[in-house]
PDB file of C-alpha atoms in Angstrom:
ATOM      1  CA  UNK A   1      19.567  14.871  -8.930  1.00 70.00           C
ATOM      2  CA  UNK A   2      16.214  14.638  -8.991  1.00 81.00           C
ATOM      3  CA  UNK A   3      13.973  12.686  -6.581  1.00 84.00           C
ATOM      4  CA  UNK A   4      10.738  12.040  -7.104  1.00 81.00           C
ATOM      5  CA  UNK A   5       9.053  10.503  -3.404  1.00 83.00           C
ATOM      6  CA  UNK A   6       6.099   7.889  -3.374  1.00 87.00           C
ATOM      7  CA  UNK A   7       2.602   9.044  -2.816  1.00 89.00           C
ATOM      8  CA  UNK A   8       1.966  10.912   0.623  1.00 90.00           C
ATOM      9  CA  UNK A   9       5.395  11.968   0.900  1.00 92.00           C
ATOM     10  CA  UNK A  10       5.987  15.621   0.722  1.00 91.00           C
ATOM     11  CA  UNK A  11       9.819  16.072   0.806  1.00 92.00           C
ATOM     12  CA  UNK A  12      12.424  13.258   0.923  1.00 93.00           C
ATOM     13  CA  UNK A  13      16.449  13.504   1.151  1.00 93.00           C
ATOM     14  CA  UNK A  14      18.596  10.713   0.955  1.00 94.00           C
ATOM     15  CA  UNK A  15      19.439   9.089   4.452  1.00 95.00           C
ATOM     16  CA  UNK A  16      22.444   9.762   5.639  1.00 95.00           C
ATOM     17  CA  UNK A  17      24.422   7.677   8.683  1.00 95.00           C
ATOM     18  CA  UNK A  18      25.034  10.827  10.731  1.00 95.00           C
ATOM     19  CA  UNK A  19      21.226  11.595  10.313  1.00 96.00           C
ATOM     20  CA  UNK A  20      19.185  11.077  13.685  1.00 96.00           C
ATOM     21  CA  UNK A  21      15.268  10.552  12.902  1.00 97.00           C
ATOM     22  CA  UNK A  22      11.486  10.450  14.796  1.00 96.00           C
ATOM     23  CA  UNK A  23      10.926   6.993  14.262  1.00 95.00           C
ATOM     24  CA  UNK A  24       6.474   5.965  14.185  1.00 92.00           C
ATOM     25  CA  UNK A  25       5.787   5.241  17.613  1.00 89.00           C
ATOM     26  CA  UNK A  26       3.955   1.473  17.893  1.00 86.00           C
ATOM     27  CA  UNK A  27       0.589   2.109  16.443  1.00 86.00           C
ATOM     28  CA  UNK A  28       1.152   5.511  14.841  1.00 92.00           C
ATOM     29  CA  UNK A  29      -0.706   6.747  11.543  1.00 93.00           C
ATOM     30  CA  UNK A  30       1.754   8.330   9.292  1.00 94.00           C
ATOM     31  CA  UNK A  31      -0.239  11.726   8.494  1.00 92.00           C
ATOM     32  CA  UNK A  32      -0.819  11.075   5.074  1.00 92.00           C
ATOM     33  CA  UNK A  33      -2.591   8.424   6.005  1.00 93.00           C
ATOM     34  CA  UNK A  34      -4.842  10.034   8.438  1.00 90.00           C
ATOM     35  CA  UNK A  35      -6.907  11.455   5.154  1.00 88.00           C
ATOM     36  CA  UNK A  36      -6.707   8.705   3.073  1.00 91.00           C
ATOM     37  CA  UNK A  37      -9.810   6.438   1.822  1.00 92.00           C
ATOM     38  CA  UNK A  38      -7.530   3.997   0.354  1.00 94.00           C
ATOM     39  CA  UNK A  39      -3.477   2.468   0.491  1.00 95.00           C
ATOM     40  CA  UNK A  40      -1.678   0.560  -1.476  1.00 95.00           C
ATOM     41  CA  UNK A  41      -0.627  -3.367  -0.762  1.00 96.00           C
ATOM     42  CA  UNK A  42       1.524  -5.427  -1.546  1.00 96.00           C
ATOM     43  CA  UNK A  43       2.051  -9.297  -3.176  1.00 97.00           C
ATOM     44  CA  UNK A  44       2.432 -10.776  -0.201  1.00 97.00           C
ATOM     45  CA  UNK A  45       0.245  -8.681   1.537  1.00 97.00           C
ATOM     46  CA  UNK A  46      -3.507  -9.998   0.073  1.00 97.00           C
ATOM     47  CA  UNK A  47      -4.005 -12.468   2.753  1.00 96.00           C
ATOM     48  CA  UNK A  48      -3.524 -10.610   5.693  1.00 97.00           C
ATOM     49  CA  UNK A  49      -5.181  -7.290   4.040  1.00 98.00           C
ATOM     50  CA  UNK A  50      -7.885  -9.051   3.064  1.00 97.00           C
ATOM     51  CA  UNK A  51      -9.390 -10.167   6.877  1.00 97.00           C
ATOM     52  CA  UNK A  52      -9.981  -6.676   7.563  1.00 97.00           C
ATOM     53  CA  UNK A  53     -10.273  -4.182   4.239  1.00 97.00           C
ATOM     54  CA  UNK A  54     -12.353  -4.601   0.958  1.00 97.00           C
ATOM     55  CA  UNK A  55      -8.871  -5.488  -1.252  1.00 98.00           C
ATOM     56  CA  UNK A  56      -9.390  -3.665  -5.126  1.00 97.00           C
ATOM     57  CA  UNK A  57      -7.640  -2.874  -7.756  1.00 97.00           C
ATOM     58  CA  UNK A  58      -7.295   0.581  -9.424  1.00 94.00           C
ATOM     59  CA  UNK A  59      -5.874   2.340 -12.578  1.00 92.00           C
ATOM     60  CA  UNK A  60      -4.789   5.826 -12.423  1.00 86.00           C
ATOM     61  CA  UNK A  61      -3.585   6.033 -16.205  1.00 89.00           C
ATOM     62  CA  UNK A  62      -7.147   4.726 -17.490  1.00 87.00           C
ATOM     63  CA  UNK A  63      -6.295   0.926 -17.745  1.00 88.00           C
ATOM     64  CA  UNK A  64      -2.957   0.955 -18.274  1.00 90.00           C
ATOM     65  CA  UNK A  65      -1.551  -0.092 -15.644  1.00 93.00           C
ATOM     66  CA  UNK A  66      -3.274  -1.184 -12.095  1.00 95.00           C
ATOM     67  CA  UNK A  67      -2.205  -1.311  -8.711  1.00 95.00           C
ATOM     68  CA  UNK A  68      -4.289  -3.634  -5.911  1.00 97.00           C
ATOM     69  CA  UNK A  69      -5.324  -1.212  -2.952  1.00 96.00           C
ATOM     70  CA  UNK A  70      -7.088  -1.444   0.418  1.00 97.00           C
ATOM     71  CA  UNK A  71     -10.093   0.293   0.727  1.00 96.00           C
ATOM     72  CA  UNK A  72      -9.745   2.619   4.489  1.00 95.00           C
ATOM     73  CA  UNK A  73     -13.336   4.723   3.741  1.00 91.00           C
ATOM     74  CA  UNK A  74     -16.690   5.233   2.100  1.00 86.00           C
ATOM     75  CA  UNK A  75     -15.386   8.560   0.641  1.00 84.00           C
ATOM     76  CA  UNK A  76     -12.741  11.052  -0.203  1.00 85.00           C
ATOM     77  CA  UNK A  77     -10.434  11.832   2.640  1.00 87.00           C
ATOM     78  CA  UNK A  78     -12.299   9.184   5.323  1.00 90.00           C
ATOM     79  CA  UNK A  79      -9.796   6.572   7.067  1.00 94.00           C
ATOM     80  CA  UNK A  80     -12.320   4.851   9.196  1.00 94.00           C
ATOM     81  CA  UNK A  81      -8.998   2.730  10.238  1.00 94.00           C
ATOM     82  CA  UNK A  82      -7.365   5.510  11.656  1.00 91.00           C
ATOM     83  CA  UNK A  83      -8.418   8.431  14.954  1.00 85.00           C
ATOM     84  CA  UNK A  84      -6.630  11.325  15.863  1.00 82.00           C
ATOM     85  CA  UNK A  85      -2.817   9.986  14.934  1.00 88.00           C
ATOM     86  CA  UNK A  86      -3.183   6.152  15.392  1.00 92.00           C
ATOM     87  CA  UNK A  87      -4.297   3.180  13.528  1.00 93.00           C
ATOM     88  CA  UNK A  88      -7.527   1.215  15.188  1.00 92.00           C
ATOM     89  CA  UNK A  89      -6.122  -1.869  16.969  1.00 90.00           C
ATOM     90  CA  UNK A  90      -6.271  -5.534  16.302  1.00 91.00           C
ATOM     91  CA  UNK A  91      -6.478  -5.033  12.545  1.00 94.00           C
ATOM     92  CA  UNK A  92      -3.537  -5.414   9.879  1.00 96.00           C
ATOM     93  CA  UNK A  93      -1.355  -2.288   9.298  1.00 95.00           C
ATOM     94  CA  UNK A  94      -0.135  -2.081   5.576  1.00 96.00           C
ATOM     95  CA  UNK A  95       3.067  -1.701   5.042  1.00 96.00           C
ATOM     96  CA  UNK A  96       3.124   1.218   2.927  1.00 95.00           C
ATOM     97  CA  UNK A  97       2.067   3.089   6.499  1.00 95.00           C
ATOM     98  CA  UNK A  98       4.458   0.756   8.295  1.00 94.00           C
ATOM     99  CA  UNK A  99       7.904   2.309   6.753  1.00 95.00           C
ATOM    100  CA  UNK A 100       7.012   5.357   7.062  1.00 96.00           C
ATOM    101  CA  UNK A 101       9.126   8.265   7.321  1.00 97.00           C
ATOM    102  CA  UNK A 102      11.262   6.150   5.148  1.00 96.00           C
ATOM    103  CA  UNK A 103      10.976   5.122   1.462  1.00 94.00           C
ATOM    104  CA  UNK A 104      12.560   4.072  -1.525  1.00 91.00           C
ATOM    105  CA  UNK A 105      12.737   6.734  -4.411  1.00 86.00           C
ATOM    106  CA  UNK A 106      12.523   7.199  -7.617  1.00 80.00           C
ATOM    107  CA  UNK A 107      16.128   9.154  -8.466  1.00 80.00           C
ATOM    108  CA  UNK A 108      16.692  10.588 -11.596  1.00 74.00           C
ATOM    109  CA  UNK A 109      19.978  12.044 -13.229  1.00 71.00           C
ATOM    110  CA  UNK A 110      20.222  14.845 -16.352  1.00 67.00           C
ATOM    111  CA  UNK A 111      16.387  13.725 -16.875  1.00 69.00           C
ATOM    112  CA  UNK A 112      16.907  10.036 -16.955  1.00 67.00           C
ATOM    113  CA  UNK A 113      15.413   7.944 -14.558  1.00 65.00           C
ATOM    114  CA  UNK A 114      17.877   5.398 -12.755  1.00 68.00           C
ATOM    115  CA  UNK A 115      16.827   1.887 -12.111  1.00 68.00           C
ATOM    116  CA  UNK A 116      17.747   1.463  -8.576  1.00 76.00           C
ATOM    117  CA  UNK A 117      15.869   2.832  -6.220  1.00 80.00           C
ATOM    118  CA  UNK A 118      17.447   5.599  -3.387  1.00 89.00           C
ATOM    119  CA  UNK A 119      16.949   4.853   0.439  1.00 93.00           C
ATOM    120  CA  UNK A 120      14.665   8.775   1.059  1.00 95.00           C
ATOM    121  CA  UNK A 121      13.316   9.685   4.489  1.00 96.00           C
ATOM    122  CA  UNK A 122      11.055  12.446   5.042  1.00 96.00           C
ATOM    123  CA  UNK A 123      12.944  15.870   5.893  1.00 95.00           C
ATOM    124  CA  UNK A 124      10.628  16.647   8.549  1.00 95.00           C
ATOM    125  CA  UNK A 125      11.438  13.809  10.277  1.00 96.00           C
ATOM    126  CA  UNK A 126      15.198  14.597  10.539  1.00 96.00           C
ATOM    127  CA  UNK A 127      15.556  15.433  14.390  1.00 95.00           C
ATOM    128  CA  UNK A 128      19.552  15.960  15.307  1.00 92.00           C
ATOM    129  CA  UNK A 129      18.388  16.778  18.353  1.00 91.00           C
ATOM    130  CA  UNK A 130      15.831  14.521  19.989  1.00 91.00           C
ATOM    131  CA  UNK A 131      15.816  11.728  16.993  1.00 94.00           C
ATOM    132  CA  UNK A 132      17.326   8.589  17.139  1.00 94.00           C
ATOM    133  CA  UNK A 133      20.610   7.333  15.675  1.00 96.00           C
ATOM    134  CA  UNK A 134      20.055   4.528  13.117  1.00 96.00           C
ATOM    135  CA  UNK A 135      24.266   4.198  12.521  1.00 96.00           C
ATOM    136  CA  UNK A 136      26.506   3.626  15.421  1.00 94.00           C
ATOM    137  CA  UNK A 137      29.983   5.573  15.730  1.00 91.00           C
ATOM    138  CA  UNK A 138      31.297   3.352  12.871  1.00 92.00           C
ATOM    139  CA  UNK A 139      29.003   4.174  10.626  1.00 92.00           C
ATOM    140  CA  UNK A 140      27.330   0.331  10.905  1.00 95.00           C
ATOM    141  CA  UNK A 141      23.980   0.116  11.025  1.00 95.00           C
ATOM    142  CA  UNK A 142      21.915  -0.726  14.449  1.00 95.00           C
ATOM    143  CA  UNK A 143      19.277  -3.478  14.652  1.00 94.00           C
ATOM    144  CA  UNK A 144      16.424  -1.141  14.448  1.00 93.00           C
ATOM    145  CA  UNK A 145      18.076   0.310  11.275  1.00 96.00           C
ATOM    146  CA  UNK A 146      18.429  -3.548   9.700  1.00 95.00           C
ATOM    147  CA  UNK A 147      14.894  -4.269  10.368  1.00 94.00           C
ATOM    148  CA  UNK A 148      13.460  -1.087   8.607  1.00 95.00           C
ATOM    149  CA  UNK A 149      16.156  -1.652   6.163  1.00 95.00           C
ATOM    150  CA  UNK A 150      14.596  -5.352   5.757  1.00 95.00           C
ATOM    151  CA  UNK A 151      10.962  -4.040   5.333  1.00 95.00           C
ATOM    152  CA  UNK A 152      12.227  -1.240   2.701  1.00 95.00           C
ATOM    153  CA  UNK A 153      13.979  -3.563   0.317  1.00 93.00           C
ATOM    154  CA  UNK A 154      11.218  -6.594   0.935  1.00 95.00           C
ATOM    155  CA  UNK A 155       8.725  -4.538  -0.015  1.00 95.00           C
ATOM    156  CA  UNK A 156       9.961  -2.827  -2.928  1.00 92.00           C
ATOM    157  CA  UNK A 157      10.451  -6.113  -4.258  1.00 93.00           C
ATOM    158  CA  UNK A 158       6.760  -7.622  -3.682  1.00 96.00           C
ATOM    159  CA  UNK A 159       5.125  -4.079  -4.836  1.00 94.00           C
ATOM    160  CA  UNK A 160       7.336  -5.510  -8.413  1.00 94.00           C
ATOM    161  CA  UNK A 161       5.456  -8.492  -7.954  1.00 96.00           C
ATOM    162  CA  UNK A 162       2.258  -6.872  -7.531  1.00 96.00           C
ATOM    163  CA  UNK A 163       2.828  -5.247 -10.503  1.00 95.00           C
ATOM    164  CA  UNK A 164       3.486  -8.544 -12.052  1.00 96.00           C
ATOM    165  CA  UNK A 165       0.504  -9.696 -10.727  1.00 97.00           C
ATOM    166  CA  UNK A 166      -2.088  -6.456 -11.927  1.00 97.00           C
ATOM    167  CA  UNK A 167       0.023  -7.077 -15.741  1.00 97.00           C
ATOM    168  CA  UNK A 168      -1.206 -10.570 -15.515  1.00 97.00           C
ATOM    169  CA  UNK A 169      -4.841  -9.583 -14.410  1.00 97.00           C
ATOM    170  CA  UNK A 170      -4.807  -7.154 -17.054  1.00 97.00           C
ATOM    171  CA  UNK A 171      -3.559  -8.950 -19.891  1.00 97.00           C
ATOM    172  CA  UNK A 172      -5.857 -11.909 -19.142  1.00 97.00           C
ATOM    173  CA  UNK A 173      -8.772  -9.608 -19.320  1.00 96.00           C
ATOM    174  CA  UNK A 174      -9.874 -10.216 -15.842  1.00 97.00           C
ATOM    175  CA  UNK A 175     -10.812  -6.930 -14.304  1.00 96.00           C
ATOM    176  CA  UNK A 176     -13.766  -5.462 -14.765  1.00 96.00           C
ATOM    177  CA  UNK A 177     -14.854  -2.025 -13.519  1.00 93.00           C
ATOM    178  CA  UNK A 178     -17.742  -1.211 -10.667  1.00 91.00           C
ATOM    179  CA  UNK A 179     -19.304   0.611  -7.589  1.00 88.00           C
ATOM    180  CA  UNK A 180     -20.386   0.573  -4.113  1.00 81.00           C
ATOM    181  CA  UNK A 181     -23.532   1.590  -3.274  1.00 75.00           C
ATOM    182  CA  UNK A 182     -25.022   1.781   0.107  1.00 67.00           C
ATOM    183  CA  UNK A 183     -28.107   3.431   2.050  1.00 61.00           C
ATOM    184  CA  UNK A 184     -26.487   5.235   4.905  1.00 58.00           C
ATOM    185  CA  UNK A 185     -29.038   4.545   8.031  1.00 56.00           C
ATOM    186  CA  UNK A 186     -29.019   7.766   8.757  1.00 55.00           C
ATOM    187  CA  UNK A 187     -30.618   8.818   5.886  1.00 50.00           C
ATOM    188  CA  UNK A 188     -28.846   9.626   2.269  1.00 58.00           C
ATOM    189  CA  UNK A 189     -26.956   7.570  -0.310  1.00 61.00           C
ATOM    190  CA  UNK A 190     -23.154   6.830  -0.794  1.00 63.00           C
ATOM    191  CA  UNK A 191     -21.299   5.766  -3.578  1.00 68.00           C
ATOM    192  CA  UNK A 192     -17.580   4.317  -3.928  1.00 77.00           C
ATOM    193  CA  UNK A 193     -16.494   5.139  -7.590  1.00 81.00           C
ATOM    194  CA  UNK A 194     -13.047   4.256  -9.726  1.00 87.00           C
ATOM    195  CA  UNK A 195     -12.705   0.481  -8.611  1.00 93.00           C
ATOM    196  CA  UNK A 196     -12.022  -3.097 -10.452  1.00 96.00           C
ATOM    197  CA  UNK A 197     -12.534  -6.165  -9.259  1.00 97.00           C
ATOM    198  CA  UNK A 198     -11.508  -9.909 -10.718  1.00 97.00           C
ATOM    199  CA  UNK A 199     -14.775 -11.319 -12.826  1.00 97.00           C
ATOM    200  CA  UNK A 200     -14.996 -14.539 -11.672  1.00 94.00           C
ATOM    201  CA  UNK A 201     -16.840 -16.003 -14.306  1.00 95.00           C
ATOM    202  CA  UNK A 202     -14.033 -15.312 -17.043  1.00 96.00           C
ATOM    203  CA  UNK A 203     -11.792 -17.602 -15.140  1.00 95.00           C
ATOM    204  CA  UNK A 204     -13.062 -20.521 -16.337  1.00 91.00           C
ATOM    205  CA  UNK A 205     -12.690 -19.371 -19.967  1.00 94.00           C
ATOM    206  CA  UNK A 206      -8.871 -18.771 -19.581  1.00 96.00           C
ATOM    207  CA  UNK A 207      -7.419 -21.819 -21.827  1.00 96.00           C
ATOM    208  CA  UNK A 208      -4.776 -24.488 -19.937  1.00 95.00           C
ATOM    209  CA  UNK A 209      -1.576 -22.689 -19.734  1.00 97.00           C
ATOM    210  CA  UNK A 210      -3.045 -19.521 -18.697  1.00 97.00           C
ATOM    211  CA  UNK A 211      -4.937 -21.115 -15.396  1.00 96.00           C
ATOM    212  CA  UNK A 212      -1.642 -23.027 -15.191  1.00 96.00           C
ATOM    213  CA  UNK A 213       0.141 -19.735 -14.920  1.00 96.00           C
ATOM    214  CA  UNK A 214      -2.324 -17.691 -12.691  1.00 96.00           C
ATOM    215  CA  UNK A 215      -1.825 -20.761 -10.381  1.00 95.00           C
ATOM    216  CA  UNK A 216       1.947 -21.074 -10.825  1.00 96.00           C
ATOM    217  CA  UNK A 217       2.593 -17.494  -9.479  1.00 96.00           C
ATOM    218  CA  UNK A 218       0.406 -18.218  -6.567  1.00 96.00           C
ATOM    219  CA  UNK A 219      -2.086 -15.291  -8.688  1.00 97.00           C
ATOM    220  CA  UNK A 220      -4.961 -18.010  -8.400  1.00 96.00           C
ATOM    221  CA  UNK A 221      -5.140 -17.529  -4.491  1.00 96.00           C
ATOM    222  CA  UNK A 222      -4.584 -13.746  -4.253  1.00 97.00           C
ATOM    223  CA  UNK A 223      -7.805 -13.745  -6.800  1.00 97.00           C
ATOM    224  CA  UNK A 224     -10.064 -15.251  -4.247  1.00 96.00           C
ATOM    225  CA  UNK A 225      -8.315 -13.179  -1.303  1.00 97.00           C
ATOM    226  CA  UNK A 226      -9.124 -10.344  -2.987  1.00 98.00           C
ATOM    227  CA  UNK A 227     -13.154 -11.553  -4.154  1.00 97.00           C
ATOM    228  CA  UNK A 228     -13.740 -12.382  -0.725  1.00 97.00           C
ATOM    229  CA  UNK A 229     -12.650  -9.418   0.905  1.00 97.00           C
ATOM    230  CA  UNK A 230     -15.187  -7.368  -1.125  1.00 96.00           C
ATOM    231  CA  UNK A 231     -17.566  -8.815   1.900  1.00 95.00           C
ATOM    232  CA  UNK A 232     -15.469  -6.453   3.974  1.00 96.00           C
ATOM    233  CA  UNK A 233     -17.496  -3.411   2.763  1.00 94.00           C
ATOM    234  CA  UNK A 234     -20.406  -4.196   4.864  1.00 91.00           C
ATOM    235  CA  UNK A 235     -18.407  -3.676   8.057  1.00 91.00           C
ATOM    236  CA  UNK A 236     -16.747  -0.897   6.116  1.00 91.00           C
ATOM    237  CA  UNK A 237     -20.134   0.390   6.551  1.00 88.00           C
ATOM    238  CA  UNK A 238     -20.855  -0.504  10.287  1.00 89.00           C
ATOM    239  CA  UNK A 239     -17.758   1.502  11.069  1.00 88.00           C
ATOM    240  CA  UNK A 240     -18.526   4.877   9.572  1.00 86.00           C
ATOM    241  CA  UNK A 241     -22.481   4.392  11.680  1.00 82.00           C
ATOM    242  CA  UNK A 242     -20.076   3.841  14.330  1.00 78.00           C
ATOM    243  CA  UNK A 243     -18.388   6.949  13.767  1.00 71.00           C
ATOM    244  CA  UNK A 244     -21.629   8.522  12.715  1.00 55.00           C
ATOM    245  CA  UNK A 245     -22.525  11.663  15.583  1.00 48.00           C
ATOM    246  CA  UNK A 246     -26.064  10.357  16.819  1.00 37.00           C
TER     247      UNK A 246
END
């Protein structure tokens, strides 16, 4: 058996009930996350992503596929969301950080890939001695196991809807490449590479059943989510002079 873990992950076995684990204290930053300039979101997670991170889309294949991402930093390896092992307060927490140590995996058997997915949580994290039971003496699960169980399987579902939603973006011929560019006040230039955003002015182009469907799907809404979270780059930018030594 094979198992291939999500991005950030570094070594995954399948989750046991005798297994006791670290659980993320309240507030924690996975450490992954701690270098990372963007994370992935989900469907259901545009709104609430978008009121406090630039919300983009990008391909790693080179337009084959795209996945809708939150933009954490100006450049490679900067999470201005995140300082020493915690995420800044009062803004949203994506839930790709949020189940963390846990996942769901990729499994696959004599080089063929199985269609369900395999509840994984990260090795390291396995603590018999000070980590906490998720399975009482009967092997049935305890509420704080149900509830991660919840977000797990949720989410795995809405990132299939995502997809949906990047197929439909795609196939529509809505996405368009382009940058960010700023003048750092402390001198110097920056520039945020690799990123699509919705063109807004092909929308109105799309014949009847095609607007139909983008509204349908609830697609129409997560398009303007995502267009005016690209404001969000601004205070992006007032958070890295925050950060900036003086």
């Amino acid at each position: 058996m094979q198992i291939n873990p999500p991005f950030g992950y570094t070594d995954v076995v399948p989750l046991r009930k005798t297994h006791r684990v670290r659980l993320m204290r309240a507030g924690e930053a996975p450490p992954f996350s701690r270098a990372l300039n963007a994370i992935p979101i989900s469907y259901t997670e545009f709104a609430p992503a978008a009121r406090d991170y630039p919300v983009v889309f990008t391909s790693g294949d080179g337009g084959k596929t795209y996945a809708p991402v939150a933009v954490l930093g100006m450049s490679q390896g900067e999470n201005l969301f995140s300082a020493q092992d915690a995420w800044a307060q009062d803004v949203y927490v994506p839930a790709y950080a949020r189940r963390y140590p846990f996942c769901m995996a990729r499994v696959r058997m004599q080089d063929v890939e199985r269609q369900e997915r395999l509840i994984c949580v990260e090795k390291a994290y396995i603590d018999e001695a000070g980590g906490e039971p998720l399975f009482d003496g009967k092997g049935e699960p305890l509420a704080k196991w149900r509830d991660l169980q919840r977000l797990l399987v949720e989410y795995e579902a809405d990132l299939e809807r995502g997809r949906e939603l990047c197929a439909i973006l795609a196939d529509y011929a809505l996405l368009q490449p382009f940058n960010m560019q700023a003048t750092l006040n402390q001198g110097g230039q920056m520039q945020l590479t690799g990123m699509h955003r919705v063109d807004e002015t092909k929308i109105e182009h799309l014949n009847s059943s095609q607007f139909k469907n983008l509204a349908k799907k609830g697609i129409l809404g997560r398009i303007y989510a995502h267009l005016l979270s690209l404001e969000n780059f601004a205070r992006l930018l007032r958070r890295r002079a925050g950060r900036a030594p003086a």
